[in-house]
C-alpha positions as protocol buffer text, in pm:
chain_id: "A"
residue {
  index: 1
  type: UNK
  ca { x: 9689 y: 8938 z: 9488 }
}
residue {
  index: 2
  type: UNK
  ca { x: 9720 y: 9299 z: 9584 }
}
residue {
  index: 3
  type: UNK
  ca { x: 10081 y: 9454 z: 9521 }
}
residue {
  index: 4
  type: UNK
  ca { x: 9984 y: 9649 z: 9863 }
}
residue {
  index: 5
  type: UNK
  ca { x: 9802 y: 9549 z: 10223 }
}
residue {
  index: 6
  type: UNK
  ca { x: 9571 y: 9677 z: 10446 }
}
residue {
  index: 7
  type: UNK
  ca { x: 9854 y: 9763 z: 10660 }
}
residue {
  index: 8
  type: UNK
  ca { x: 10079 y: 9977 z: 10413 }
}
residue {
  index: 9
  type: UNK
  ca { x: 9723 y: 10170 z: 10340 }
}
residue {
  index: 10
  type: UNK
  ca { x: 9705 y: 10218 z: 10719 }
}
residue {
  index: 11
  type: UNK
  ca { x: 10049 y: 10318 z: 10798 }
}
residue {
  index: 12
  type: UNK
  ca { x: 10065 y: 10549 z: 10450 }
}
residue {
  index: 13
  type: UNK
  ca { x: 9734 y: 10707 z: 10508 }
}
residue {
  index: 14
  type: UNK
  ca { x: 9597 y: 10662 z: 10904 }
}
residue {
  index: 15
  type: UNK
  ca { x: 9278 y: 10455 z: 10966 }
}
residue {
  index: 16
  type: UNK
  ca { x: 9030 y: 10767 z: 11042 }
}
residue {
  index: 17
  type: UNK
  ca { x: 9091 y: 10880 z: 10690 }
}
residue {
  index: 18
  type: UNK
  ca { x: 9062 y: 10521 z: 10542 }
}
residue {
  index: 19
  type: UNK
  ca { x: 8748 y: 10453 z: 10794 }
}
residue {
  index: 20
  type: UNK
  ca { x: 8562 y: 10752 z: 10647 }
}
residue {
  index: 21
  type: UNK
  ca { x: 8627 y: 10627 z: 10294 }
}
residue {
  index: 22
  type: UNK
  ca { x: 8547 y: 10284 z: 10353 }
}
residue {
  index: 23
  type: UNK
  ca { x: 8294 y: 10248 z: 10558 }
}
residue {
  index: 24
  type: UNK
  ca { x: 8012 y: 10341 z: 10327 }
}
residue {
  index: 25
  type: UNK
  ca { x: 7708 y: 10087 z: 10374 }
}
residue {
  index: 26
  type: UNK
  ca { x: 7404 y: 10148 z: 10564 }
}
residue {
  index: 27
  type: UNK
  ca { x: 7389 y: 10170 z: 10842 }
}
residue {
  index: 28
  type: UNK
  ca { x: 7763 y: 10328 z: 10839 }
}
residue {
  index: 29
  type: UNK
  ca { x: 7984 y: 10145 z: 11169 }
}
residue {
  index: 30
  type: UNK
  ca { x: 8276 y: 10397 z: 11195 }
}
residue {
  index: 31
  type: UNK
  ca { x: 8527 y: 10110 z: 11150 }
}
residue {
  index: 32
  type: UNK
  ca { x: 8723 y: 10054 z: 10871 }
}
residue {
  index: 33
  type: UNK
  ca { x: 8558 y: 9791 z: 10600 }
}
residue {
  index: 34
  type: UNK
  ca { x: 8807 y: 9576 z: 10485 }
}
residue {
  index: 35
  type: UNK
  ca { x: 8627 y: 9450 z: 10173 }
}
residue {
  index: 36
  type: UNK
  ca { x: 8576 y: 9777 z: 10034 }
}
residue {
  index: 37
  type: UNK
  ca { x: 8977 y: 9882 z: 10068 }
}
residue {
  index: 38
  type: UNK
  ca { x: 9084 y: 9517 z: 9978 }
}
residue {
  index: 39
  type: UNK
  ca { x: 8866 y: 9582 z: 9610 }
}
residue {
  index: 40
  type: UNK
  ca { x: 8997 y: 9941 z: 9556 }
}
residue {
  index: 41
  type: UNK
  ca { x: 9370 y: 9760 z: 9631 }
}
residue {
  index: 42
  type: UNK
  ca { x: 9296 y: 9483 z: 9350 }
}
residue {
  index: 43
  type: UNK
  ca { x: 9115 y: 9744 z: 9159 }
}
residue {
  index: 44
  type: UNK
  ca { x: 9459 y: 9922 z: 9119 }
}
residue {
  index: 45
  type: UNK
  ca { x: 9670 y: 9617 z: 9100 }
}
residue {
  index: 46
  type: UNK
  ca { x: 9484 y: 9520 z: 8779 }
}
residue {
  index: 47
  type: UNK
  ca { x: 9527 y: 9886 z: 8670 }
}
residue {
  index: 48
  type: UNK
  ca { x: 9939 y: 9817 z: 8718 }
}
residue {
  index: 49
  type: UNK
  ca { x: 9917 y: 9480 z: 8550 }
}
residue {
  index: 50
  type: UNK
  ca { x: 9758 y: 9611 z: 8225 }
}
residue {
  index: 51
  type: UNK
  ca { x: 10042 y: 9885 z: 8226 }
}
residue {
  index: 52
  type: UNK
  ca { x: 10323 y: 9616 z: 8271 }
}
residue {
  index: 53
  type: UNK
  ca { x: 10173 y: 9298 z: 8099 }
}
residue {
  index: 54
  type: UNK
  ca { x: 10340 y: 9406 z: 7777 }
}
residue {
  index: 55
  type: UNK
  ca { x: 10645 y: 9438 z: 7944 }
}
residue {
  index: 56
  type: UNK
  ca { x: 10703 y: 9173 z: 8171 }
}
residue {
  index: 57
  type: UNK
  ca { x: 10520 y: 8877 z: 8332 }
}
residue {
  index: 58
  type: UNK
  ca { x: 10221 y: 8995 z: 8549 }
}
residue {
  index: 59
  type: UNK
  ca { x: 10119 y: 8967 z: 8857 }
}
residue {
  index: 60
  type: UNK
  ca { x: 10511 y: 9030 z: 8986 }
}
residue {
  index: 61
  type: UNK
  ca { x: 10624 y: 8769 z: 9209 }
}
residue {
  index: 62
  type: UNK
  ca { x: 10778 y: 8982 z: 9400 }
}
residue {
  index: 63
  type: UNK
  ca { x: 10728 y: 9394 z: 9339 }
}
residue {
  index: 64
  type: UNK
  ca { x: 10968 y: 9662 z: 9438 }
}
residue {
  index: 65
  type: UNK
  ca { x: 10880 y: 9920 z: 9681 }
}
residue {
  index: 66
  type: UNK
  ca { x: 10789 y: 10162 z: 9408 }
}
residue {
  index: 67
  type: UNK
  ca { x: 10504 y: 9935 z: 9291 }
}
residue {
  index: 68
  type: UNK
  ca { x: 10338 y: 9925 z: 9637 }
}
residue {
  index: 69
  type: UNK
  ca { x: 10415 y: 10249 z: 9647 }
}
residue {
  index: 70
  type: UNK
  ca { x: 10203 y: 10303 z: 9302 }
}
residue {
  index: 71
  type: UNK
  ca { x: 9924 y: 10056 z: 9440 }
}
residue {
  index: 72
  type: UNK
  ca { x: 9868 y: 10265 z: 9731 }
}
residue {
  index: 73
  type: UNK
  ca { x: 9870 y: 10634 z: 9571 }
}
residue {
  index: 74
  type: UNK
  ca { x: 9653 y: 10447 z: 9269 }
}
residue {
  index: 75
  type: UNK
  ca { x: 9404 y: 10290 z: 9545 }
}
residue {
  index: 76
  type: UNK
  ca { x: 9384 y: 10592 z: 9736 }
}
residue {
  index: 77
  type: UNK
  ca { x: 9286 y: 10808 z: 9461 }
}
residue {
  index: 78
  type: UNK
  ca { x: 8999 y: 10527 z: 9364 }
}
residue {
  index: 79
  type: UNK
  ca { x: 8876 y: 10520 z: 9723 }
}
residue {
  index: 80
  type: UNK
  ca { x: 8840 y: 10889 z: 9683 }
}
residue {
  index: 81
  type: UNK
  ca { x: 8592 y: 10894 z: 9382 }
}
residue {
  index: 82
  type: UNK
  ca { x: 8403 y: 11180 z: 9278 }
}
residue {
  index: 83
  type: UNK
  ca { x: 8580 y: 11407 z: 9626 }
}
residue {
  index: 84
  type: UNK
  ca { x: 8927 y: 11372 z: 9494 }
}
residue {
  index: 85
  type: UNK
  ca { x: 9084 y: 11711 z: 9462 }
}
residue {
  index: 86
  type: UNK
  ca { x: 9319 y: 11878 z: 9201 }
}
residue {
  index: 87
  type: UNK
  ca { x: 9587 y: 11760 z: 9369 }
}
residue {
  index: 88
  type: UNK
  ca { x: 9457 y: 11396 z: 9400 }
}
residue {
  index: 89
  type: UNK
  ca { x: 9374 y: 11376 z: 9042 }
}
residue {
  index: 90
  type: UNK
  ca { x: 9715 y: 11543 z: 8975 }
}
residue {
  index: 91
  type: UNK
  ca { x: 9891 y: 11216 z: 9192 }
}
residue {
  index: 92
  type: UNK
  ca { x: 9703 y: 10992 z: 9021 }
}
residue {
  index: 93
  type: UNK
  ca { x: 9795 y: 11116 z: 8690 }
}
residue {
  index: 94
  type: UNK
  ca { x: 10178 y: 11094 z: 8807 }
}
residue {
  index: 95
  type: UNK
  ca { x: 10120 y: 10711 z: 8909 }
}
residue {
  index: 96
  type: UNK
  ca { x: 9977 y: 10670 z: 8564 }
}
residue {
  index: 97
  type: UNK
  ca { x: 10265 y: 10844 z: 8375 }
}
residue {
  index: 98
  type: UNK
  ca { x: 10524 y: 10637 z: 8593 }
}
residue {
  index: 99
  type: UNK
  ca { x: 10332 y: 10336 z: 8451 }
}
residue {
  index: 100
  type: UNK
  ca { x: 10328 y: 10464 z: 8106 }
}
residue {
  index: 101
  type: UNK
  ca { x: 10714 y: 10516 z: 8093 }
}
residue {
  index: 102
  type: UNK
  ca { x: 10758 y: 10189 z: 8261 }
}
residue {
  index: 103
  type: UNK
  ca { x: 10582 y: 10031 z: 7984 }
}
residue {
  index: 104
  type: UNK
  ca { x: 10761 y: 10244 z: 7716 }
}
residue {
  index: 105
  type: UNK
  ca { x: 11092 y: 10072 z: 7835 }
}
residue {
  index: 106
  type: UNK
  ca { x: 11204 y: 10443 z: 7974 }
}
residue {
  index: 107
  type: UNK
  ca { x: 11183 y: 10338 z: 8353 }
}
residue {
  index: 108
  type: UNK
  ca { x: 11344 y: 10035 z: 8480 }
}
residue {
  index: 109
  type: UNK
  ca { x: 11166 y: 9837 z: 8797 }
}
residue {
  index: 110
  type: UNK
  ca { x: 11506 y: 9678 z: 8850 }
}
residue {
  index: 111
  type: UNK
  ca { x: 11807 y: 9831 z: 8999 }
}
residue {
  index: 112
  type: UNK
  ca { x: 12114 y: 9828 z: 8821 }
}
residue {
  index: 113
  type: UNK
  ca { x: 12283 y: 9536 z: 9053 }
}
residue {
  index: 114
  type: UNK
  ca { x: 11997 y: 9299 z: 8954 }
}
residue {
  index: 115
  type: UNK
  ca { x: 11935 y: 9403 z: 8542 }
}
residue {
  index: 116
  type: UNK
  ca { x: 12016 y: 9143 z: 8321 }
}
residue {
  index: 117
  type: UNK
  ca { x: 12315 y: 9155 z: 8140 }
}
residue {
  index: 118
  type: UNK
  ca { x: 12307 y: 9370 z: 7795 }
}
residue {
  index: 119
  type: UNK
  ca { x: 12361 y: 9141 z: 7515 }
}
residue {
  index: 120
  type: UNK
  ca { x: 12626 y: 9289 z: 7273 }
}
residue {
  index: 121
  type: UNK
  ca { x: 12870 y: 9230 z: 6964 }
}
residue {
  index: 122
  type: UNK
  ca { x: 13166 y: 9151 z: 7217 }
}
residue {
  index: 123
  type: UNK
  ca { x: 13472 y: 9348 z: 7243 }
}
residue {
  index: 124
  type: UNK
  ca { x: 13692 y: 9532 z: 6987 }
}
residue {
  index: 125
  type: UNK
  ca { x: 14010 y: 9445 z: 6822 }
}
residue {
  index: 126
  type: UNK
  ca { x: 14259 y: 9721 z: 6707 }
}
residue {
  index: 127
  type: UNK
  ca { x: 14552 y: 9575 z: 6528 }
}
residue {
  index: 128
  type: UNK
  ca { x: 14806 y: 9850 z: 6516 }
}
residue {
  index: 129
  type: UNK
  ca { x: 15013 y: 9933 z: 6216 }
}
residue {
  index: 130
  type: UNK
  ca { x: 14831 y: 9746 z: 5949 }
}
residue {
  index: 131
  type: UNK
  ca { x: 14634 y: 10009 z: 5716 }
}
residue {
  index: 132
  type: UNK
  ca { x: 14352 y: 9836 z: 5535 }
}
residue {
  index: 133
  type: UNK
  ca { x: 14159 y: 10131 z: 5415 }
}
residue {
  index: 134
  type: UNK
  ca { x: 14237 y: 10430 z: 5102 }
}
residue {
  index: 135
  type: UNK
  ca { x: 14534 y: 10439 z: 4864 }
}
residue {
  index: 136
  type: UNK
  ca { x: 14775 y: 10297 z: 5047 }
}
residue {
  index: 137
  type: UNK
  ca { x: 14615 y: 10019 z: 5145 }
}
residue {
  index: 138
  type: UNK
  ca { x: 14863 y: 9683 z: 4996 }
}
């Protein structure tokens, strides 16, 4: 399953942009092919999966916005093949470094209010007055 829809692509992108890079058989319809944006969508959903699988359990039951919002950009670019520009190849590389650093453990798809708790040694204990270290020690 897609982390993004037909919709979100619509709404991000407009349809005359996504009809003129979907609609690519013969002869050509001038509506928008929904097979051909539903297989760039998967297409990039893999490509998030086999950035996360090492970190987590893939597909996500439920992503956060910024993985739709990855799975858009990412599905875009693909939809755009050989015409992407400089500045399509440079999003596409920013997606990809996101999903790099997500899978180094440096970016966190959780927000703080829902991250598990940190397991840890447990509090400290300062006794006051005894000296149990050097020369003086009894």
């Amino acid at each position: 399953m897609p982390y993004a829809t037909q919709a979100e692509m619509i709404a991000s992108y407009g349809m005359p942009k996504l009809v003129a890079l979907t609609d690519i058989g013969q002869p050509m319809t001038g509506e928008l092919q929904g097979a051909v944006l539903d297989a760039k969508l998967d297409d990039a959903s893999a490509e998030i999966d086999g950035y996360l699988a090492g970190r987590m359990s893939v597909p996500l039951a439920s992503p956060p916005p910024v993985i739709k919002l990855m799975c858009r950009r990412l599905a875009y670019y693909l939809l755009l093949g050989p015409a992407a520009t400089e500045v399509d190849q440079a999003d596409a590389k920013a997606v990809r470094d996101y999903l790099r650093a997500v899978a180094a453990g440096n970016v966190s798809l959780t927000s703080p209010d829902q991250a598990p708790a940190q397991a840890g040694a447990g509090s400290v204990l300062f006794e006051q007055g005894a000296k149990d270290w050097g020369r003086e020690a009894a």
